[in-house]
PDB file of C-alpha atoms in Angstrom:
ATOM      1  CA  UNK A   1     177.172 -35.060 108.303  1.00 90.00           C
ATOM      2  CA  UNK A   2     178.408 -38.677 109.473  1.00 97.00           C
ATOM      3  CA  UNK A   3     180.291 -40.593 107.107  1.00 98.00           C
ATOM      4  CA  UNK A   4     181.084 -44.390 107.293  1.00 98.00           C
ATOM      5  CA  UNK A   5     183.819 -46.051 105.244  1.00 98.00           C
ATOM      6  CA  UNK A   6     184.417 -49.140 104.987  1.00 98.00           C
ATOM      7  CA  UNK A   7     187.640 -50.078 102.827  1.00 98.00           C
ATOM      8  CA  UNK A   8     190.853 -47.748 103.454  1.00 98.00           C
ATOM      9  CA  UNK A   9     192.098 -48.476 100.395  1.00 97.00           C
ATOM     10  CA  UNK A  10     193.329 -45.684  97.923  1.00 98.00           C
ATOM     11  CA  UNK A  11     189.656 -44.472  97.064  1.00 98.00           C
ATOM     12  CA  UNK A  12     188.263 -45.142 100.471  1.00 98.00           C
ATOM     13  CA  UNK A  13     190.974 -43.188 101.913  1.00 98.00           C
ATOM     14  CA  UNK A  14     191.042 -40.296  99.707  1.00 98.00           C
ATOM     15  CA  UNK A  15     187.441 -40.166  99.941  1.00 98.00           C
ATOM     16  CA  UNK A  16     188.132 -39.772 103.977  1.00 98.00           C
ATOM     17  CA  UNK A  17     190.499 -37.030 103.222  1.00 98.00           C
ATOM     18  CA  UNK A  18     188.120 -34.988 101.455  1.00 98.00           C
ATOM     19  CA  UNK A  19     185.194 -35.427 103.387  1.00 98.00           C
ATOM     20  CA  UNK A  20     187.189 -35.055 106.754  1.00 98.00           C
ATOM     21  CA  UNK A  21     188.805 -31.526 105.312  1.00 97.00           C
ATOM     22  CA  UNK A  22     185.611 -29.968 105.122  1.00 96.00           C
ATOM     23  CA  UNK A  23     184.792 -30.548 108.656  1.00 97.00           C
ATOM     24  CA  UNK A  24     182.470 -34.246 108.194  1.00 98.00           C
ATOM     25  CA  UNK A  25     182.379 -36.639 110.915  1.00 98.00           C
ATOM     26  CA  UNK A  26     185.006 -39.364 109.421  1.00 98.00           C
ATOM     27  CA  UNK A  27     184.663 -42.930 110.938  1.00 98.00           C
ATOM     28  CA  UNK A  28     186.681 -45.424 108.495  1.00 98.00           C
ATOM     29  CA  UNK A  29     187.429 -49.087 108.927  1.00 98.00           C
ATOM     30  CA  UNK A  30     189.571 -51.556 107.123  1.00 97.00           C
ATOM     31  CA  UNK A  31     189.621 -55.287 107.491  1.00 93.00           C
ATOM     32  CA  UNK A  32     192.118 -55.331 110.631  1.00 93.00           C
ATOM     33  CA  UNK A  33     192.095 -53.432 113.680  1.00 94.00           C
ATOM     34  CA  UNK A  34     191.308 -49.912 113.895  1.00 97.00           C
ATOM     35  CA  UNK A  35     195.052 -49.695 114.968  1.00 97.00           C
ATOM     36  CA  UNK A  36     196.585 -50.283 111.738  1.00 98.00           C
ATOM     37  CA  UNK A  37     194.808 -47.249 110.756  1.00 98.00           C
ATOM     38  CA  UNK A  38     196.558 -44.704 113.111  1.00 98.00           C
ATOM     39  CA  UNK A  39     198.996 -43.097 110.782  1.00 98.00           C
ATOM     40  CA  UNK A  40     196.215 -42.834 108.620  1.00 98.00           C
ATOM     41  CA  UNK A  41     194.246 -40.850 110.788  1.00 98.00           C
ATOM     42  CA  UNK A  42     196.619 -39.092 112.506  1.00 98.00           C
ATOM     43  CA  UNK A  43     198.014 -38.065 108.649  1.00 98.00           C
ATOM     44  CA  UNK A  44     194.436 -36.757 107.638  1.00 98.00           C
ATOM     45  CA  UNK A  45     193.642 -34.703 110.708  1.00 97.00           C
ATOM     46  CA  UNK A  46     189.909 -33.073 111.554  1.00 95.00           C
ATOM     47  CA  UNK A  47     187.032 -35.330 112.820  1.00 97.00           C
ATOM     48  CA  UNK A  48     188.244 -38.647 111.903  1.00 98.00           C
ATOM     49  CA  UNK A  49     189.002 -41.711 113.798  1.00 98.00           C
ATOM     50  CA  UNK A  50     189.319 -45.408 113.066  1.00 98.00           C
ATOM     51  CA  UNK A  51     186.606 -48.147 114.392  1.00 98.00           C
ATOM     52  CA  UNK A  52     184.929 -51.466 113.154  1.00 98.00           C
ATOM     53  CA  UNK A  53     183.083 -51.984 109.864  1.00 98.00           C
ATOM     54  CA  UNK A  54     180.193 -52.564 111.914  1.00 97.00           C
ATOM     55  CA  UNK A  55     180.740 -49.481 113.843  1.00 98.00           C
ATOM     56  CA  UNK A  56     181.428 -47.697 110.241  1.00 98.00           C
ATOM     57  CA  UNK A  57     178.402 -48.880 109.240  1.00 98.00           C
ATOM     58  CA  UNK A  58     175.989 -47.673 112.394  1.00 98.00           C
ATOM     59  CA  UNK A  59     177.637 -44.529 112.850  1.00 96.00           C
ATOM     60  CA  UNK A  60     177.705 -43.044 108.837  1.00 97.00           C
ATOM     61  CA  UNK A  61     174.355 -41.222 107.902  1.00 97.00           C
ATOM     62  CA  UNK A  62     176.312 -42.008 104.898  1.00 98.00           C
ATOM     63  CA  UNK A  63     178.513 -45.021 103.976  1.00 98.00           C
ATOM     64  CA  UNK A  64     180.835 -45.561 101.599  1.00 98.00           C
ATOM     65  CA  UNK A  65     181.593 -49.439 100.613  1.00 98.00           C
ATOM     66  CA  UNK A  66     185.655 -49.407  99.083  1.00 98.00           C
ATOM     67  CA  UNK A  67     186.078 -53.160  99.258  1.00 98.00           C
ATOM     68  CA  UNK A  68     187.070 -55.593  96.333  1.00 98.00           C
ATOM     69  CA  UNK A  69     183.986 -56.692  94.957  1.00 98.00           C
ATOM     70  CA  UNK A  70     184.825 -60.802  95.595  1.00 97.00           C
ATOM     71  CA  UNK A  71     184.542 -59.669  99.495  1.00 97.00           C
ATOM     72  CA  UNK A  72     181.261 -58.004  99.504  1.00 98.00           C
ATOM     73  CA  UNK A  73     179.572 -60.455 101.396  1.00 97.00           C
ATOM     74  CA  UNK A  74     181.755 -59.587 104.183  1.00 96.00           C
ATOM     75  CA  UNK A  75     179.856 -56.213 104.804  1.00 97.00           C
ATOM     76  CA  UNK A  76     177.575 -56.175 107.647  1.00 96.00           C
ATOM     77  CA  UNK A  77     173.973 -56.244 106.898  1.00 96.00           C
ATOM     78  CA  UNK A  78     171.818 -55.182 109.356  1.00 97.00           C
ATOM     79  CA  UNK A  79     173.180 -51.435 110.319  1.00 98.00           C
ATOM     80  CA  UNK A  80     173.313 -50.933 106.372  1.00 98.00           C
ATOM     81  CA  UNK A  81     169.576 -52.050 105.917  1.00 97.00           C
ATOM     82  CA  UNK A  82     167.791 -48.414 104.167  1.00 96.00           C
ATOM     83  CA  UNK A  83     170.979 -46.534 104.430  1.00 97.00           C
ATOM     84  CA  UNK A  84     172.489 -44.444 101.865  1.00 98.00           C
ATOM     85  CA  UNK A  85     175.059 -46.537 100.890  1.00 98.00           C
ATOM     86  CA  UNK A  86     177.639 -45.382  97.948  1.00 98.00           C
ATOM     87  CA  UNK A  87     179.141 -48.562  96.498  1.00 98.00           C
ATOM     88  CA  UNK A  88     182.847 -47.975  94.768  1.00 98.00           C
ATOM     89  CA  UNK A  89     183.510 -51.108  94.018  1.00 98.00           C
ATOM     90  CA  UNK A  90     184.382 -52.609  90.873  1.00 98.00           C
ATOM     91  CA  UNK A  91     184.226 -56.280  89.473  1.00 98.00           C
ATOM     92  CA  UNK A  92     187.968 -57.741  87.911  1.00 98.00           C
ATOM     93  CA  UNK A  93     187.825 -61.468  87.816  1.00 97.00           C
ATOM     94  CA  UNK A  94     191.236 -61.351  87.640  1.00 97.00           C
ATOM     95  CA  UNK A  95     191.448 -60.380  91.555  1.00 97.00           C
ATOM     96  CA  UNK A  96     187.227 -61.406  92.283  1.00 97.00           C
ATOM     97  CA  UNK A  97     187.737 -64.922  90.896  1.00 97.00           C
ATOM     98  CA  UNK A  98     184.539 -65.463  88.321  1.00 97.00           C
ATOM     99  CA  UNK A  99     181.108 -64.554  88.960  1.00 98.00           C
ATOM    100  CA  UNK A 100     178.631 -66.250  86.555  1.00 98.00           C
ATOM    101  CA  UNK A 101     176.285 -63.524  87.063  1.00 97.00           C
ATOM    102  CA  UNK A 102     178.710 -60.732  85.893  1.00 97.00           C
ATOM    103  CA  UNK A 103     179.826 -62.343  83.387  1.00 97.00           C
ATOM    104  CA  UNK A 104     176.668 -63.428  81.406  1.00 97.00           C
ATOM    105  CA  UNK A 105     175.829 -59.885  81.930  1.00 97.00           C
ATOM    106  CA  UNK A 106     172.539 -60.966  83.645  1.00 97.00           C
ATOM    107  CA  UNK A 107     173.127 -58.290  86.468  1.00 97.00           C
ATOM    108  CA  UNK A 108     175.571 -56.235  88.038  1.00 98.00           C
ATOM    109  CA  UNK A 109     177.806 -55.998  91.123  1.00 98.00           C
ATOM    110  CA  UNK A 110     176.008 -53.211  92.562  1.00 98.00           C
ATOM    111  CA  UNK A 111     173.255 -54.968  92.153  1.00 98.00           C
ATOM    112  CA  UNK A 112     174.430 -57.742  94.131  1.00 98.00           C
ATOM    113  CA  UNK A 113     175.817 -55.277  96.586  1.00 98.00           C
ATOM    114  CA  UNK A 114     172.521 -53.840  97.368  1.00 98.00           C
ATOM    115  CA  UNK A 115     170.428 -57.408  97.414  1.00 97.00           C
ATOM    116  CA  UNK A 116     172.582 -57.776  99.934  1.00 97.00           C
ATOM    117  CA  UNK A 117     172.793 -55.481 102.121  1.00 97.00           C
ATOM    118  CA  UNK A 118     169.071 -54.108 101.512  1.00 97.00           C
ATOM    119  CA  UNK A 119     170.857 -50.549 101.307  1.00 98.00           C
ATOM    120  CA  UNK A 120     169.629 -47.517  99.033  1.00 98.00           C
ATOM    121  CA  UNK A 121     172.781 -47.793  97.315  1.00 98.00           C
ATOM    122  CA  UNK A 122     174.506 -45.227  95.024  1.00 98.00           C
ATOM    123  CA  UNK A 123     176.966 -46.733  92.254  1.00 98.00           C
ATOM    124  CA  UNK A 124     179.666 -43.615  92.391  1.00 98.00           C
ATOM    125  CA  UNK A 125     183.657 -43.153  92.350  1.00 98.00           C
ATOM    126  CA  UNK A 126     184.113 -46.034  90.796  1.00 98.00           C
ATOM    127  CA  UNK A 127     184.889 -44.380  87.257  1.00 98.00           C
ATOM    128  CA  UNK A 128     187.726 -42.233  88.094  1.00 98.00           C
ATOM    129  CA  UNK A 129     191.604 -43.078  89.283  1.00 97.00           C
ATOM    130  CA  UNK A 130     192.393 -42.634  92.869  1.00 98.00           C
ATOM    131  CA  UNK A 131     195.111 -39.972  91.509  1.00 98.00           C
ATOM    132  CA  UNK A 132     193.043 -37.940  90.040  1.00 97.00           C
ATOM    133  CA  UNK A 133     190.551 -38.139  92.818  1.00 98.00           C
ATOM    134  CA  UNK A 134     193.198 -36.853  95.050  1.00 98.00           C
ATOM    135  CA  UNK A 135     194.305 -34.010  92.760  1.00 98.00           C
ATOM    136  CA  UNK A 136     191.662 -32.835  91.076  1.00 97.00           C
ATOM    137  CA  UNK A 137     189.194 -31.105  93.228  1.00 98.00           C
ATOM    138  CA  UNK A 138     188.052 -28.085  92.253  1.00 97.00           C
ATOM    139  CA  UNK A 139     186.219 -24.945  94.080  1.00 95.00           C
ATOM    140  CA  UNK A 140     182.464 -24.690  92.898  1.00 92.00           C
ATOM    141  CA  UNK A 141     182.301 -22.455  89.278  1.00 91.00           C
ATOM    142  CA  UNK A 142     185.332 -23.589  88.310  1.00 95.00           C
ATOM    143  CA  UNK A 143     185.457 -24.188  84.650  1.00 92.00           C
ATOM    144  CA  UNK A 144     187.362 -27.607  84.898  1.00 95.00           C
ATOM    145  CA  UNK A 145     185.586 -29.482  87.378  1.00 97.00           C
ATOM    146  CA  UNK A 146     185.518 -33.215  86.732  1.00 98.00           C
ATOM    147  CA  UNK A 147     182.467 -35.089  86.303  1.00 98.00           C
ATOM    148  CA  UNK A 148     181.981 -38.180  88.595  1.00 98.00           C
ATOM    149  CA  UNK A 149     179.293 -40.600  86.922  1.00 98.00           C
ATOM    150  CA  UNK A 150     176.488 -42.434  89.645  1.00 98.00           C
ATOM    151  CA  UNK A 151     173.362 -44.368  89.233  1.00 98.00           C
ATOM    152  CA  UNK A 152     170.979 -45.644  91.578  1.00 98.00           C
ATOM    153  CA  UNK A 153     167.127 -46.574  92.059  1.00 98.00           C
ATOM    154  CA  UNK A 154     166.301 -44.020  95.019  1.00 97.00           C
ATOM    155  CA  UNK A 155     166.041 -40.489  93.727  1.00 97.00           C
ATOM    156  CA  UNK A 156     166.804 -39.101  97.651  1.00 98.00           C
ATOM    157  CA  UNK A 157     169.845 -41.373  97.703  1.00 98.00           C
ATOM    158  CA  UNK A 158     171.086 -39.873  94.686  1.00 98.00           C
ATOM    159  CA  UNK A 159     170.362 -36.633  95.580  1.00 98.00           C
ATOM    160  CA  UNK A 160     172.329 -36.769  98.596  1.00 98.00           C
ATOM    161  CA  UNK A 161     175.536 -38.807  96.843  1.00 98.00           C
ATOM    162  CA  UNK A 162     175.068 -36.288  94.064  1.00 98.00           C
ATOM    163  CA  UNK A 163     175.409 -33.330  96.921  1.00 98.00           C
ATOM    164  CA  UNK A 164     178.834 -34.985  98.399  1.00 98.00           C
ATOM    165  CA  UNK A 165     180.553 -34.942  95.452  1.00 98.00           C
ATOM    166  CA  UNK A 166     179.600 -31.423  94.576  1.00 98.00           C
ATOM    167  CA  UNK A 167     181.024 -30.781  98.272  1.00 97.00           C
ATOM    168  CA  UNK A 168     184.527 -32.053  97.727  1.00 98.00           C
ATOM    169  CA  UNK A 169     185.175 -30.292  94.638  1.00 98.00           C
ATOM    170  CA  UNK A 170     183.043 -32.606  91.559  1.00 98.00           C
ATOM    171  CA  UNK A 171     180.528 -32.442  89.064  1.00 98.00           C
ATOM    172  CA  UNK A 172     177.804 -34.872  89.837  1.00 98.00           C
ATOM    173  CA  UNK A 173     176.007 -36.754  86.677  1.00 98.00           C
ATOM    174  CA  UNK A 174     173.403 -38.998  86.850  1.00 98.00           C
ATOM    175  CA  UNK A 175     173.480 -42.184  84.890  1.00 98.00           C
ATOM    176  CA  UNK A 176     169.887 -43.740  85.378  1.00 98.00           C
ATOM    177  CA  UNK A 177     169.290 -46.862  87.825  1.00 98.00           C
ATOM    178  CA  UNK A 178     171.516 -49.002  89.222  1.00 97.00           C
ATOM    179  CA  UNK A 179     171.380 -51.534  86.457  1.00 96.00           C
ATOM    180  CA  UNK A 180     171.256 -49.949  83.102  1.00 96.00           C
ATOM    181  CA  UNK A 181     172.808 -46.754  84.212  1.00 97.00           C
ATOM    182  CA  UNK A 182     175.727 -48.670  86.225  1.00 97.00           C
ATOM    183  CA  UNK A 183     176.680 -50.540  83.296  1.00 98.00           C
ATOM    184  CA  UNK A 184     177.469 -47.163  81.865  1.00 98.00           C
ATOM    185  CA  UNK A 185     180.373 -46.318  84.043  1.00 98.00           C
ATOM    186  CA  UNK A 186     181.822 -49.784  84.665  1.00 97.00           C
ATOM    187  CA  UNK A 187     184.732 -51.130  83.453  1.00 97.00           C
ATOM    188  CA  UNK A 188     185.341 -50.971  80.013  1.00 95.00           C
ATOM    189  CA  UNK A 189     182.568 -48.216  79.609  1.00 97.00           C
ATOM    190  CA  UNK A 190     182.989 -44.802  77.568  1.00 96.00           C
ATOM    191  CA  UNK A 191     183.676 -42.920  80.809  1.00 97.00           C
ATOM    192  CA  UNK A 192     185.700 -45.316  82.837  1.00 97.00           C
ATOM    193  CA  UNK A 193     188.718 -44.344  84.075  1.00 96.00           C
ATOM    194  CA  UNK A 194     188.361 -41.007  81.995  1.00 95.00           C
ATOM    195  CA  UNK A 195     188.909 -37.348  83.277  1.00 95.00           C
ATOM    196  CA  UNK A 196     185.819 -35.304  81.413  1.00 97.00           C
ATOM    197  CA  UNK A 197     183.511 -32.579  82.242  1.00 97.00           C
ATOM    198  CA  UNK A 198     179.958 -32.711  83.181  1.00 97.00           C
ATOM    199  CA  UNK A 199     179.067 -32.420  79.639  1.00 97.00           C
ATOM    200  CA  UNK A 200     181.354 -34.723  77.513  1.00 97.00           C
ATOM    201  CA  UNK A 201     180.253 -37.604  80.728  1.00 98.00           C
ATOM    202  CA  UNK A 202     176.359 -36.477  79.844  1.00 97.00           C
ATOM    203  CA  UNK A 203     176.870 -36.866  75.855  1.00 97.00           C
ATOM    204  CA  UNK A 204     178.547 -40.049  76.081  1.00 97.00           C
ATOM    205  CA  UNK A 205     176.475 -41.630  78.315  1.00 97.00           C
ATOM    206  CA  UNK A 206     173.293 -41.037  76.849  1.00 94.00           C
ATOM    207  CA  UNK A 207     174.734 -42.858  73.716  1.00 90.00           C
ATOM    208  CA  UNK A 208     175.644 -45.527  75.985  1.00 80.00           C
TER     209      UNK A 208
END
């Protein structure tokens, strides 16, 4: 598979790690030139190389969107239009400046995301420290895996989100649609930022 990633932060970058060490096409982007992502690349290894967002964006069968939130409308539109897209991203007004919309509560920021972008997009990573996405990989049976929440309105975009993170060594659960089940595993939800198993992430959120 082709992944796109846009945002070579800590999870966009981790997330190239793992999907690059299992032998995935890696094309990631930041907001500079590809050039300032050399050591990167050359530090990861495998099928990886550095390009455009744009080019991140037309080549991923896949692409994952690691921005800050406040910059989403930076993302290019058109070669994400119907893709799978798997948003990271989380909403601090601290560093986003204040968005009425998030903060009345009358939607959410992958919600925005996906207005506008018209992607099939999957709300996942966004629930778990970079660190422990980094570390915590495990083979598939292993009793400790670590559950990685996600929510989303297209049941084959899911599906195939839910099948990476199985891939690089996590427990997929689903939270509902994008809306109600993304509020679940924002920020300041039961399972943000937590480290739990498929079944403590299941039991709280279905009290969520």
């Amino acid at each position: 598979m082709r992944i796109g990633i846009i945002g070579a932060g800590h999870i966009g970058s981790t997330l190239a790690r793992h999907f690059a060490s299992i032998g995935y096409e890696v094309a990631i982007a930041n907001s500079r030139d590809p050039d300032t992502l050399a050591d990167l690349v050359t530090d990861i290894g495998g099928r990886i190389r550095a390009v455009t967002a744009e080019e991140a964006a037309r080549t991923g069968e896949a692409v994952v969107v690691s921005i800050p939130y406040g910059r989403y409308r930076e993302l290019p539109t058109e070669p994400l239009r119907g893709k799978v897209v798997i948003d990271t991203c989380n909403y601090y007004p601290e560093r986003d400046g204040n968005d009425p919309d998030l903060d009345s509560d009358a939607t959410t920021s992958s919600e925005k995301i996906q207005a506008h972008t018209g992607a099939n997009l999957v709300k996942a990573f966004n629930a778990i420290y970079w660190e422990n996405l980094r570390d915590h990989a495990r083979p598939k049976g292993a009793t400790d895996r670590v559950a990685i929440p996600l929510s989303g309105n297209d049941e084959e975009a899911k599906a195939a989100v839910a099948g990476l993170i199985r891939d690089i060594g996590f427990d997929p659960v689903d939270a509902g649609h994008l809306g109600g089940g993304g509020r679940k595993h924002q920020p300041g939800s039961r399972v943000y930022a937590t480290e739990l198993s498929s079944a403590e992430t299941s039991a709280l959120l279905s009290v969520a």
